[in-house]
Amino acid sequence: MTTTATRPDAGRSRAAIAAKTLRTDRWWFPPLITFLGLGAWVTYATVRVFMHKWYFVEEYHYLTPFYSPCITERCVPEAALFGRFLPDWWIIPEASLTLPFLLLFRLTCYYYRKAYYRAFWMSPPACAVPDGHQKYTGETRFPLLGQNLHRYAFYAAGIISVINTYDAIIAFRSGDGGFGFGLGNIILVGNVVMLWAYTISCHSCRHIIGGRLKHFSKHPVRYRMWGFVSRLNAKHMQLAWITLGTLALTDFYVMAVSAGWISDLRFIG
Amino acid sequence: MGSKRHFRVWRGDSSGGDLQDFDVEVNEGEVVLDVIHRLQATETPDLACRWNCKAGKCGSCSMEINGKPKLGCMTRMSTFEEDETVTITPLRTFPIIRDLVTDVSYNYEKARETPAFAPPAGLKPGEYRMQQIDVERSQEFRKCIECFLCQNTCHVVRDHEENKEAFAGPRFFIRAAELDMHPLDAKSDRKEYAKEHQGLGYCNITKCCTEVCPEHIKITDNAIIPMKERVVDRRYDPLVWLGRKIFRRDQLENEPAHAGVGGSGGGENMAPSNSRGVTGDAAGVPHSSGRLPEPPHLGPDGKLDVAELLSQRPGGPSPFGDEQTFPLPADRVTYHHPEPGKDDDPDQGGREH
């Protein structure tokens, strides 16, 4: 049988399917969990940042990452390793030097973008589910063009991770000033290790370390580093959530010890 | 033993259509495309469906199954409950032709606009040498079977028809990335092209293209984000800018990289191809002003040739060009001459790269 091909119809219209989505699975569940998780964390962090107390355990030099480095006049002198040069006004967080960059780093992170575009902005809430907007220009114009600032934020996050590492190291202190080791140290070090893992697994880092190369064969060391970062990068989403957890846990533990709700479990000193 | 399952299949064309109900027998090991074929064999012989290999390699049977963009041949019926209604609809993003068949010209026009691979000047076919380590990233993108599920699910065009002109879609971002990462591609400004002409900035990294890819290509992580980062390199990174200024690389880059191939800077060589395509769909041209699809060659009886042996031109067009005659003149043949002692045994690692 011979036949000629069907010509595309001149109407050029899409199939008239009335339902907005025909998905039958629980597509709304992941964005809902993301919405609740991120919402809860942001609420906790905001409350803690503006609480202006219970951020430092002087005896063991535990400083919560939410207040590091502590630079307002309100800071306990022992916690203020970088000086106290900002005024004591309630709207100024103790860590004003770092928080904006950390916020920018997470806001422009390629994983968090996916998370909040889906969960908060509904653009789209899930695959093959219509997005909630009449017009869409993506990241082509202000303010979303600013997502390209991720590279700057990554550099800043690297420096801030060094500060957090320093905080974790000087916390190995006993009450009398000698070497000490307690549960708080495990939590602080665990948090820093995870923060480094999250920072290094960043897509910008993967690009800078070797992704930008055209010839891996000419750069064997960078190729190996790129391979390592690529393996970590595959876990970027998990690390993003793990670090939210470790940050909140570290802050809560320091708050609880500082407020006297619990005492630090000491192994040495 | 088979069992009767309930299906809803969208039937219609551009003038309208609806979901029609069918009860079809389903046997163990079958996929959705088998059910479509059973429908064609029993109740609806005129049900239109595009398919070819039934092995997930041709990318023809893209459809939406229970609202999810999938290949009909790779969706097992065992993934559904016995009493679950399976709804099958055509791809939403493209104009409908009939039933489950859509007009995917948009993709072919975007493909046509993408500047092709350009080898360095002076390097003839047969002289290309690359190391595996340098091409393996690009090879991931060569797995693409062009099923266009990623193009269909991308909300930039799925939910906003007006973006089709400016946005090429994930399939062509992996093409841009493939060529930009290619060790022998001499065009240096594919990132600029991706930004200016493919609409890379429209992508907001929601990763639906990666989710639906039947070849499991990491479209977002390995192609789109690296391309976005390469754009950042050129436009937004302070350290790169400083490095260029200090080492005067900006002047180097403005010189032609290879004579005859052209340099960078988003110049003329990186302008999209001006080929108009068949329908003008990708450029947003209304159908009436686009070139109509060309009908196949018909014989004097008004029918297609029965076999290509009787056609005016046997087979498809020659990859060497139709004006080429064989055997080729000896001075135009380029190939690698084996050298005694060097190329005797390829396992000895004597090949040059």
Coordinates of C-alpha atoms in Angstrom, one line a residue:
Chain A
M1 CA 0.0 0.0 0.0
T2 CA 1.3 3.4 -0.8
T3 CA 0.4 6.5 1.0
T4 CA 1.7 10.0 1.3
A5 CA 2.8 11.4 4.6
T6 CA 0.3 13.4 6.7
R7 CA 1.0 17.1 6.4
P8 CA 1.3 19.0 9.6
D9 CA -2.0 20.7 10.1
A10 CA -2.2 24.4 9.3
G11 CA -3.9 25.1 12.6
R12 CA -0.7 24.7 14.6
S13 CA -2.5 24.2 17.8
R14 CA -1.7 21.9 20.7
A15 CA -3.8 18.9 21.6
A16 CA -6.9 20.1 23.4
I17 CA -6.5 18.5 26.8
A18 CA -8.7 20.0 29.4
A19 CA -6.9 18.8 32.6
K20 CA -4.0 21.0 33.7
T21 CA -2.0 17.9 34.6
L22 CA -2.8 14.2 34.3
R23 CA -0.2 13.1 36.8
T24 CA -1.7 10.6 39.3
D25 CA 1.2 10.3 41.6
R26 CA 1.7 12.6 44.7
W27 CA 3.7 15.2 42.7
W28 CA 2.8 17.8 45.3
F29 CA 4.6 16.0 48.1
P30 CA 8.3 16.8 47.4
P31 CA 7.6 20.6 47.0
L32 CA 5.5 20.6 50.1
I33 CA 8.3 18.9 52.2
T34 CA 10.8 21.4 50.7
F35 CA 8.5 24.3 51.6
L36 CA 8.0 23.1 55.1
G37 CA 11.7 22.2 55.6
L38 CA 13.2 25.4 54.3
G39 CA 10.4 27.5 55.9
A40 CA 11.1 26.0 59.3
W41 CA 14.8 26.4 59.0
V42 CA 14.6 30.0 57.9
T43 CA 12.2 30.8 60.7
Y44 CA 14.6 29.2 63.3
A45 CA 17.6 30.9 61.9
T46 CA 15.9 34.3 61.8
V47 CA 14.8 34.0 65.4
R48 CA 18.2 32.9 66.6
V49 CA 20.1 35.6 64.7
F50 CA 18.0 38.3 66.3
M51 CA 17.9 36.8 69.7
H52 CA 21.4 38.3 70.6
K53 CA 22.0 35.9 73.4
W54 CA 23.1 32.3 74.2
Y55 CA 25.6 32.1 71.4
F56 CA 28.8 31.5 73.3
V57 CA 30.0 29.1 75.9
E58 CA 32.9 30.9 77.5
E59 CA 34.3 28.0 79.4
Y60 CA 35.0 25.9 76.4
H61 CA 35.0 28.6 73.7
Y62 CA 32.0 27.2 71.8
L63 CA 30.8 29.8 69.4
T64 CA 27.7 29.1 67.3
P65 CA 28.3 29.5 63.5
F66 CA 25.3 31.9 63.4
Y67 CA 27.3 34.4 65.4
S68 CA 30.7 33.9 63.9
P69 CA 32.7 36.1 63.6
C70 CA 31.1 38.2 66.4
I71 CA 31.7 41.9 65.5
T72 CA 29.1 44.1 67.3
E73 CA 29.7 46.1 70.4
R74 CA 27.3 43.7 72.2
C75 CA 29.6 40.7 71.7
V76 CA 31.3 39.0 74.6
P77 CA 34.9 40.1 74.4
E78 CA 36.3 36.5 74.4
A79 CA 34.1 35.7 71.4
A80 CA 35.0 38.7 69.4
L81 CA 38.2 37.6 67.7
F82 CA 37.9 40.1 64.8
G83 CA 37.2 43.2 66.9
R84 CA 33.8 44.8 67.8
F85 CA 33.3 47.6 65.3
L86 CA 29.5 47.5 64.6
P87 CA 27.0 49.4 66.8
D88 CA 24.8 47.7 69.3
W89 CA 21.5 47.9 67.5
W90 CA 19.1 45.0 67.6
I91 CA 18.6 44.9 63.8
I92 CA 22.3 44.3 63.2
P93 CA 23.2 40.6 63.6
E94 CA 26.4 39.7 65.4
A95 CA 27.7 38.0 62.3
S96 CA 26.9 40.9 59.9
L97 CA 30.1 40.4 58.1
T98 CA 29.4 36.8 57.0
L99 CA 25.6 36.2 57.0
P100 CA 24.9 38.2 53.9
F101 CA 27.4 36.2 51.9
L102 CA 26.2 32.9 53.3
L103 CA 22.7 33.9 52.5
L104 CA 23.7 34.8 49.0
F105 CA 25.7 31.5 48.6
R106 CA 22.7 29.4 49.5
L107 CA 20.1 31.6 47.6
T108 CA 22.1 31.4 44.4
C109 CA 23.1 27.7 44.9
Y110 CA 22.1 25.6 41.9
Y111 CA 20.4 23.1 44.2
Y112 CA 18.5 25.6 46.3
R113 CA 17.4 27.4 43.2
K114 CA 15.6 24.2 42.0
A115 CA 14.2 23.7 45.5
Y116 CA 12.7 27.2 46.0
Y117 CA 11.7 27.7 42.4
R118 CA 9.6 24.6 42.7
A119 CA 8.4 24.9 46.3
F120 CA 8.0 28.6 46.8
W121 CA 7.7 30.1 43.3
M122 CA 5.7 27.3 41.7
S123 CA 7.8 27.7 38.5
P124 CA 7.0 24.8 38.0
P125 CA 5.9 23.0 41.2
A126 CA 6.7 19.7 39.6
C127 CA 7.6 18.3 36.2
A128 CA 4.7 18.4 33.6
V129 CA 2.6 20.4 36.1
P130 CA 1.8 24.0 34.8
D131 CA 3.7 26.8 36.5
G132 CA 1.7 29.4 38.3
H133 CA 2.7 32.4 36.2
Q134 CA 1.3 34.1 33.2
K135 CA 4.7 35.3 31.9
Y136 CA 8.2 33.8 32.3
T137 CA 11.6 35.2 31.5
G138 CA 13.7 33.0 33.7
E139 CA 17.0 34.3 34.8
T140 CA 17.5 36.6 31.9
R141 CA 16.8 39.9 33.6
F142 CA 17.0 41.7 37.0
P143 CA 16.7 40.6 39.7
L144 CA 17.1 36.9 38.8
L145 CA 20.1 37.8 36.6
G146 CA 21.8 38.2 40.0
Q147 CA 21.9 34.4 40.3
N148 CA 25.2 34.7 38.4
L149 CA 26.6 36.1 41.6
H150 CA 27.0 32.5 42.8
R151 CA 30.7 32.6 41.8
Y152 CA 31.4 35.5 44.1
A153 CA 29.4 34.0 46.9
F154 CA 31.4 30.8 46.5
Y155 CA 34.7 32.6 47.0
A156 CA 33.2 34.3 50.1
A157 CA 31.9 30.9 51.4
G158 CA 35.4 29.4 51.2
I159 CA 36.8 32.2 53.4
I160 CA 33.9 31.8 55.8
S161 CA 34.5 28.1 56.0
V162 CA 38.1 28.9 57.1
I163 CA 36.8 31.1 59.9
N164 CA 34.4 28.3 61.0
T165 CA 37.2 25.8 61.0
Y166 CA 39.3 28.1 63.2
D167 CA 36.3 28.4 65.6
A168 CA 36.1 24.6 65.8
I169 CA 39.8 24.2 66.4
I170 CA 40.1 26.8 69.2
A171 CA 37.1 25.2 70.9
F172 CA 39.3 22.3 72.0
R173 CA 39.7 23.9 75.4
S174 CA 39.1 22.9 78.9
G175 CA 37.7 25.1 81.6
D176 CA 41.2 25.9 83.0
G177 CA 42.5 26.9 79.6
G178 CA 44.3 23.7 78.7
F179 CA 43.3 21.1 76.1
G180 CA 39.8 19.9 76.4
F181 CA 37.4 17.7 74.4
G182 CA 33.7 17.3 74.8
L183 CA 30.5 16.5 72.8
G184 CA 30.4 20.1 71.7
N185 CA 33.7 19.6 69.9
I186 CA 32.4 16.6 68.0
I187 CA 29.3 18.7 66.9
L188 CA 31.4 21.7 65.9
V189 CA 33.9 19.6 63.9
G190 CA 31.1 17.6 62.3
N191 CA 29.5 20.8 61.2
V192 CA 32.7 22.2 59.8
V193 CA 33.4 19.0 57.9
M194 CA 30.0 19.0 56.4
L195 CA 30.2 22.7 55.5
W196 CA 33.5 22.1 53.7
A197 CA 31.9 19.2 51.8
Y198 CA 28.9 21.3 50.8
T199 CA 31.2 24.2 49.7
I200 CA 33.5 22.1 47.7
S201 CA 30.7 20.1 46.1
C202 CA 29.3 23.4 44.7
H203 CA 28.8 23.5 40.9
S204 CA 30.9 26.7 40.7
C205 CA 33.7 24.9 42.5
R206 CA 33.5 22.0 40.1
H207 CA 33.7 24.4 37.2
I208 CA 36.6 26.4 38.5
I209 CA 38.6 23.3 39.6
G210 CA 38.6 21.7 36.2
G211 CA 35.2 21.9 34.5
R212 CA 36.2 24.9 32.4
L213 CA 39.1 23.0 30.8
K214 CA 38.8 21.9 27.2
H215 CA 41.7 19.4 27.4
F216 CA 41.8 17.3 30.5
S217 CA 44.8 15.5 29.1
K218 CA 46.9 18.6 29.5
H219 CA 46.0 19.0 33.1
P220 CA 46.1 15.6 34.9
V221 CA 46.1 17.0 38.4
R222 CA 43.1 19.3 37.8
Y223 CA 41.4 16.4 36.1
R224 CA 41.8 14.2 39.2
M225 CA 40.5 17.1 41.4
W226 CA 37.6 17.6 39.0
G227 CA 36.8 13.9 39.3
F228 CA 36.8 14.1 43.1
V229 CA 34.6 17.3 43.1
S230 CA 32.3 15.7 40.6
R231 CA 31.7 12.7 42.9
L232 CA 30.9 15.1 45.7
N233 CA 28.8 17.3 43.4
A234 CA 26.5 14.4 42.8
K235 CA 25.6 14.6 46.5
H236 CA 25.2 18.4 46.5
M237 CA 21.4 18.2 47.3
Q238 CA 22.0 15.8 50.3
L239 CA 24.9 18.0 51.5
A240 CA 22.7 21.1 51.3
W241 CA 20.1 19.5 53.6
I242 CA 22.7 17.9 55.9
T243 CA 24.4 21.2 56.4
L244 CA 21.1 22.9 57.3
G245 CA 20.7 20.1 59.9
T246 CA 24.2 20.4 61.3
L247 CA 24.1 24.2 61.4
A248 CA 20.8 24.1 63.3
L249 CA 22.0 21.3 65.6
T250 CA 25.3 23.1 66.4
D251 CA 23.5 26.3 67.1
F252 CA 20.9 24.6 69.3
Y253 CA 23.6 22.7 71.2
V254 CA 25.6 25.9 71.9
M255 CA 22.4 27.7 72.9
A256 CA 21.4 24.9 75.2
V257 CA 24.8 24.7 76.9
S258 CA 25.1 28.5 77.1
A259 CA 21.6 28.9 78.6
G260 CA 22.3 26.2 81.1
W261 CA 19.6 23.8 79.9
I262 CA 22.2 21.1 79.6
S263 CA 25.8 20.7 80.5
D264 CA 28.4 19.7 77.9
L265 CA 29.4 16.1 78.0
R266 CA 33.1 16.2 78.6
F267 CA 35.6 13.4 77.6
I268 CA 38.8 15.3 78.5
G269 CA 39.1 18.4 80.6
Chain B
M1 CA -2.3 -14.8 31.9
G2 CA -3.5 -11.5 30.6
S3 CA -6.0 -9.3 32.3
K4 CA -8.3 -6.5 31.1
R5 CA -7.0 -3.1 32.0
H6 CA -8.7 0.3 31.6
F7 CA -7.1 2.9 29.4
R8 CA -8.0 6.5 28.4
V9 CA -6.3 7.6 25.1
W10 CA -6.5 11.1 23.7
R11 CA -7.9 11.0 20.2
G12 CA -8.3 14.0 17.9
D13 CA -6.5 16.6 15.9
S14 CA -5.9 20.3 15.8
S15 CA -9.6 20.9 15.5
G16 CA -10.3 19.2 18.9
G17 CA -10.4 15.9 20.6
D18 CA -11.0 14.1 23.8
L19 CA -10.0 11.2 26.0
Q20 CA -11.6 8.0 24.9
D21 CA -12.1 4.9 27.2
F22 CA -10.9 1.5 26.2
D23 CA -10.6 -1.9 28.0
V24 CA -7.6 -3.7 26.6
E25 CA -6.0 -7.1 27.4
V26 CA -2.6 -6.8 28.9
N27 CA -0.2 -9.7 29.1
E28 CA 2.9 -10.2 31.3
G29 CA 6.0 -8.4 30.2
E30 CA 4.2 -5.9 28.0
V31 CA 4.8 -2.2 27.7
V32 CA 2.4 0.7 26.9
L33 CA 3.3 0.6 23.2
D34 CA 2.2 -3.0 23.0
V35 CA -1.2 -1.9 24.3
I36 CA -1.3 0.8 21.6
H37 CA -0.6 -1.8 19.0
R38 CA -3.3 -4.1 20.4
L39 CA -5.7 -1.2 20.2
Q40 CA -4.8 -0.6 16.6
A41 CA -5.2 -4.3 15.9
T42 CA -8.6 -4.6 17.5
E43 CA -10.7 -1.6 18.3
T44 CA -9.1 1.5 16.7
P45 CA -7.2 0.6 13.5
D46 CA -6.9 4.3 12.7
L47 CA -5.2 5.3 16.0
A48 CA -2.2 7.4 15.0
C49 CA 1.0 6.7 16.9
R50 CA 4.7 7.2 15.9
W51 CA 7.0 4.3 16.7
N52 CA 9.9 2.5 15.3
C53 CA 12.4 0.4 17.3
K54 CA 10.5 -0.7 20.4
A55 CA 13.8 -0.7 22.2
G56 CA 14.2 2.8 23.6
K57 CA 16.7 3.8 21.0
C58 CA 14.9 5.6 18.2
G59 CA 13.1 8.2 20.3
S60 CA 9.9 8.0 18.3
C61 CA 7.2 6.8 20.7
S62 CA 7.4 9.8 23.1
M63 CA 4.0 10.3 24.8
E64 CA 2.6 11.3 28.1
I65 CA 1.5 8.4 30.3
N66 CA -0.5 9.4 33.4
G67 CA 0.7 12.9 32.8
K68 CA 4.4 12.0 32.7
P69 CA 6.5 12.4 29.5
K70 CA 7.8 8.9 28.8
L71 CA 8.7 6.5 26.0
G72 CA 5.8 4.2 25.3
C73 CA 8.1 1.3 24.6
M74 CA 10.0 1.7 27.8
T75 CA 7.1 2.0 30.2
R76 CA 6.2 -1.4 31.5
M77 CA 2.6 -2.2 32.3
S78 CA 3.8 -3.9 35.5
T79 CA 4.6 -0.5 36.9
F80 CA 0.9 0.2 37.2
E81 CA -1.6 -1.3 39.6
E82 CA -4.1 -3.9 38.1
D83 CA -7.0 -1.6 38.7
E84 CA -5.3 1.6 37.7
T85 CA -6.5 3.6 34.8
V86 CA -3.7 4.5 32.4
T87 CA -4.1 7.8 30.6
I88 CA -2.2 8.3 27.4
T89 CA -1.9 11.7 25.7
P90 CA 0.3 13.2 23.1
L91 CA 3.2 15.6 24.0
R92 CA 1.6 18.8 25.1
T93 CA 4.3 21.3 24.0
F94 CA 4.1 20.6 20.3
P95 CA 1.3 21.2 17.8
I96 CA -0.9 18.1 17.4
I97 CA -1.1 16.3 14.1
R98 CA -3.4 13.5 15.0
D99 CA -4.0 11.3 18.1
L100 CA -0.6 10.6 19.7
V101 CA 1.4 12.2 16.9
T102 CA 2.7 15.7 17.3
D103 CA 4.7 18.0 15.0
V104 CA 8.1 18.3 16.5
S105 CA 9.5 20.6 13.8
Y106 CA 10.4 23.2 16.5
N107 CA 13.3 20.9 17.5
Y108 CA 14.6 20.4 14.0
E109 CA 14.6 24.1 13.4
K110 CA 16.5 24.8 16.6
A111 CA 18.9 22.0 15.5
R112 CA 19.4 23.6 12.2
E113 CA 20.2 27.0 13.8
T114 CA 23.0 25.6 15.9
P115 CA 26.4 26.2 14.3
A116 CA 28.0 22.9 13.4
F117 CA 31.2 21.3 14.6
A118 CA 34.2 23.2 13.1
P119 CA 37.5 21.5 13.0
P120 CA 40.7 23.6 13.3
A121 CA 41.9 25.0 10.0
G122 CA 44.3 22.8 8.1
L123 CA 43.1 19.6 9.7
K124 CA 41.6 17.2 7.2
P125 CA 39.1 14.4 7.9
G126 CA 41.2 11.4 8.9
E127 CA 43.7 13.6 10.7
Y128 CA 41.7 14.2 13.8
R129 CA 43.4 13.0 16.9
M130 CA 41.8 13.1 20.3
Q131 CA 42.4 11.5 23.7
Q132 CA 39.6 9.6 25.2
I133 CA 39.9 11.6 28.4
D134 CA 39.2 14.8 26.4
V135 CA 36.1 13.5 24.6
E136 CA 34.4 11.5 27.3
R137 CA 32.4 14.4 28.6
S138 CA 31.0 15.1 25.1
Q139 CA 30.3 11.4 24.6
E140 CA 27.6 11.5 27.4
F141 CA 25.6 13.9 25.3
R142 CA 26.0 11.8 22.2
K143 CA 23.7 9.2 23.9
C144 CA 20.8 11.5 23.1
I145 CA 18.1 9.7 21.1
E146 CA 16.2 12.9 20.3
C147 CA 13.0 11.7 21.8
F148 CA 12.4 15.4 22.8
L149 CA 10.9 14.4 26.1
C150 CA 13.2 17.1 27.7
Q151 CA 12.0 19.7 25.2
N152 CA 8.4 18.7 26.0
T153 CA 8.6 18.8 29.8
C154 CA 10.6 22.0 30.0
H155 CA 8.2 24.5 31.5
V156 CA 9.9 27.4 29.6
V157 CA 8.1 26.4 26.4
R158 CA 5.5 23.9 27.8
D159 CA 3.8 26.6 29.7
H160 CA 4.8 29.6 27.7
E161 CA 4.4 29.2 24.0
E162 CA 5.7 32.7 23.4
N163 CA 9.2 31.6 24.6
K164 CA 9.7 29.2 21.7
E165 CA 11.4 31.8 19.5
A166 CA 14.0 32.8 22.1
F167 CA 14.6 29.4 23.8
A168 CA 16.2 26.4 22.2
G169 CA 15.6 23.9 25.0
P170 CA 17.7 21.4 26.9
R171 CA 18.4 19.1 24.0
F172 CA 20.3 22.0 22.3
F173 CA 22.0 23.1 25.4
I174 CA 23.6 19.6 25.6
R175 CA 24.5 20.1 21.9
A176 CA 26.2 23.4 22.7
A177 CA 27.9 21.9 25.7
E178 CA 29.0 18.9 23.6
L179 CA 30.7 21.1 21.0
D180 CA 32.1 23.6 23.6
M181 CA 33.8 20.8 25.4
H182 CA 34.9 19.1 22.2
P183 CA 38.7 19.1 22.1
L184 CA 38.8 19.8 18.4
D185 CA 36.0 22.3 18.0
A186 CA 37.6 25.5 16.9
K187 CA 34.7 27.8 17.6
S188 CA 35.4 29.5 20.8
D189 CA 32.3 31.3 21.6
R190 CA 29.6 28.7 22.0
K191 CA 28.8 30.0 25.5
E192 CA 28.0 33.4 24.1
Y193 CA 25.9 31.7 21.4
A194 CA 24.1 29.7 24.1
K195 CA 23.4 32.9 26.0
E196 CA 22.4 35.2 23.2
H197 CA 20.7 32.9 20.7
Q198 CA 19.7 29.8 22.6
G199 CA 18.2 31.6 25.6
L200 CA 20.3 29.8 28.2
G201 CA 19.2 32.4 30.8
Y202 CA 15.6 31.2 30.6
C203 CA 16.5 27.9 32.2
N204 CA 15.9 28.0 36.0
I205 CA 17.6 24.7 36.8
T206 CA 14.4 22.9 37.9
K207 CA 15.9 19.7 36.4
C208 CA 12.8 18.3 34.8
C209 CA 14.8 17.6 31.6
T210 CA 17.1 15.4 33.6
E211 CA 14.2 13.7 35.3
V212 CA 12.5 12.6 32.1
C213 CA 15.6 11.7 30.0
P214 CA 15.3 8.0 29.1
E215 CA 19.1 7.9 28.4
H216 CA 19.8 9.2 31.9
I217 CA 21.9 12.0 30.6
K218 CA 22.6 14.5 33.4
I219 CA 21.4 17.4 31.3
T220 CA 21.3 20.0 34.0
D221 CA 24.4 19.1 36.0
N222 CA 26.7 18.2 33.2
A223 CA 25.6 20.5 30.4
I224 CA 23.4 23.4 31.4
I225 CA 25.1 24.4 34.6
P226 CA 28.6 24.1 33.1
M227 CA 27.4 26.3 30.2
K228 CA 26.0 28.8 32.6
E229 CA 29.3 28.7 34.5
R230 CA 31.2 29.3 31.2
V231 CA 29.0 32.3 30.6
V232 CA 29.8 33.6 34.1
D233 CA 33.5 33.1 33.2
R234 CA 33.2 35.5 30.3
R235 CA 30.9 38.0 31.8
Y236 CA 30.7 38.1 35.5
D237 CA 33.7 36.5 37.3
P238 CA 35.9 39.2 38.9
L239 CA 39.0 37.0 39.1
V240 CA 38.8 35.9 35.5
W241 CA 38.3 39.5 34.4
L242 CA 41.4 40.5 36.5
G243 CA 43.4 37.7 35.1
R244 CA 42.6 38.7 31.5
K245 CA 43.5 42.2 32.2
I246 CA 46.9 41.3 33.9
F247 CA 47.9 38.7 31.3
R248 CA 46.4 40.6 28.4
R249 CA 44.5 37.5 27.4
D250 CA 41.6 39.7 26.2
Q251 CA 43.8 40.9 23.3
L252 CA 44.8 37.4 22.5
E253 CA 41.2 36.2 22.4
N254 CA 40.2 38.9 20.1
E255 CA 42.6 37.7 17.5
P256 CA 41.4 35.1 15.1
A257 CA 42.1 31.7 16.8
H258 CA 42.6 29.9 13.5
A259 CA 42.9 31.4 10.1
G260 CA 39.9 30.7 8.1
V261 CA 37.8 29.6 11.1
G262 CA 37.5 32.9 12.7
G263 CA 37.9 34.1 16.3
S264 CA 35.7 34.7 19.2
G265 CA 33.7 37.5 20.6
G266 CA 30.3 36.4 19.3
G267 CA 31.2 37.4 15.8
E268 CA 29.6 36.6 12.6
N269 CA 30.8 33.0 12.7
M270 CA 28.7 32.3 15.7
A271 CA 25.5 33.8 14.4
P272 CA 22.7 31.3 14.1
S273 CA 22.3 29.6 10.8
N274 CA 20.0 31.6 8.6
S275 CA 18.3 28.5 7.2
R276 CA 14.6 29.2 7.4
G277 CA 13.6 25.6 8.1
V278 CA 10.5 24.0 6.8
T279 CA 7.8 25.5 8.9
G280 CA 9.3 28.5 10.6
D281 CA 7.8 27.2 13.8
A282 CA 10.9 27.8 15.9
A283 CA 11.1 31.4 14.8
G284 CA 7.5 32.0 15.7
V285 CA 6.5 32.5 12.0
P286 CA 2.8 31.8 11.5
H287 CA 2.4 28.7 9.6
S288 CA 0.9 30.3 6.5
S289 CA 4.1 32.3 5.8
G290 CA 6.4 29.3 6.5
R291 CA 7.6 27.1 3.7
L292 CA 5.2 24.1 3.4
P293 CA 6.6 20.7 3.9
E294 CA 7.7 19.3 0.6
P295 CA 5.8 16.3 -0.7
P296 CA 7.7 13.2 -1.7
H297 CA 8.5 12.6 -5.4
L298 CA 5.6 11.0 -7.1
G299 CA 5.7 8.9 -10.3
P300 CA 3.7 9.6 -13.4
D301 CA 0.8 7.6 -11.9
G302 CA 0.7 10.0 -9.0
K303 CA 2.0 7.4 -6.6
L304 CA 5.2 6.9 -4.7
D305 CA 7.9 4.7 -6.2
V306 CA 7.4 1.1 -5.0
A307 CA 11.2 0.7 -4.5
E308 CA 14.1 3.0 -4.4
L309 CA 15.7 1.0 -7.1
L310 CA 13.3 2.6 -9.5
S311 CA 13.8 6.1 -8.1
Q312 CA 15.6 8.8 -10.0
R313 CA 18.2 8.8 -7.3
P314 CA 18.9 5.6 -5.5
G315 CA 19.2 5.8 -1.8
G316 CA 19.7 8.9 0.3
P317 CA 22.1 11.8 -0.6
S318 CA 25.7 10.9 -0.6
P319 CA 27.6 11.9 2.6
F320 CA 30.5 12.9 0.2
G321 CA 28.3 15.2 -1.9
D322 CA 26.4 14.2 -5.0
E323 CA 28.9 15.8 -7.3
Q324 CA 31.6 13.3 -6.1
T325 CA 32.6 10.5 -8.4
F326 CA 34.4 7.4 -7.4
P327 CA 37.1 6.3 -7.3
L328 CA 38.5 9.5 -5.8
P329 CA 41.7 10.9 -7.3
A330 CA 44.6 9.6 -5.3
D331 CA 45.8 13.1 -4.3
R332 CA 42.5 13.8 -2.6
V333 CA 42.5 10.8 -0.4
T334 CA 43.8 11.5 3.1
Y335 CA 44.4 8.7 5.5
H336 CA 46.9 7.7 8.1
H337 CA 49.8 5.9 6.6
P338 CA 51.1 3.1 8.8
E339 CA 54.7 3.6 9.6
P340 CA 56.9 0.5 9.9
G341 CA 58.0 -0.1 13.5
K342 CA 55.5 2.4 14.8
D343 CA 52.1 1.2 13.8
D344 CA 52.8 -2.5 13.6
D345 CA 50.9 -3.3 16.7
P346 CA 48.3 -0.9 17.9
D347 CA 48.4 -2.5 21.4
Q348 CA 51.9 -1.2 21.9
G349 CA 50.6 2.3 22.3
G350 CA 52.3 3.6 19.1
R351 CA 49.4 5.7 18.0
E352 CA 49.7 9.3 18.0
H353 CA 47.1 11.4 19.6

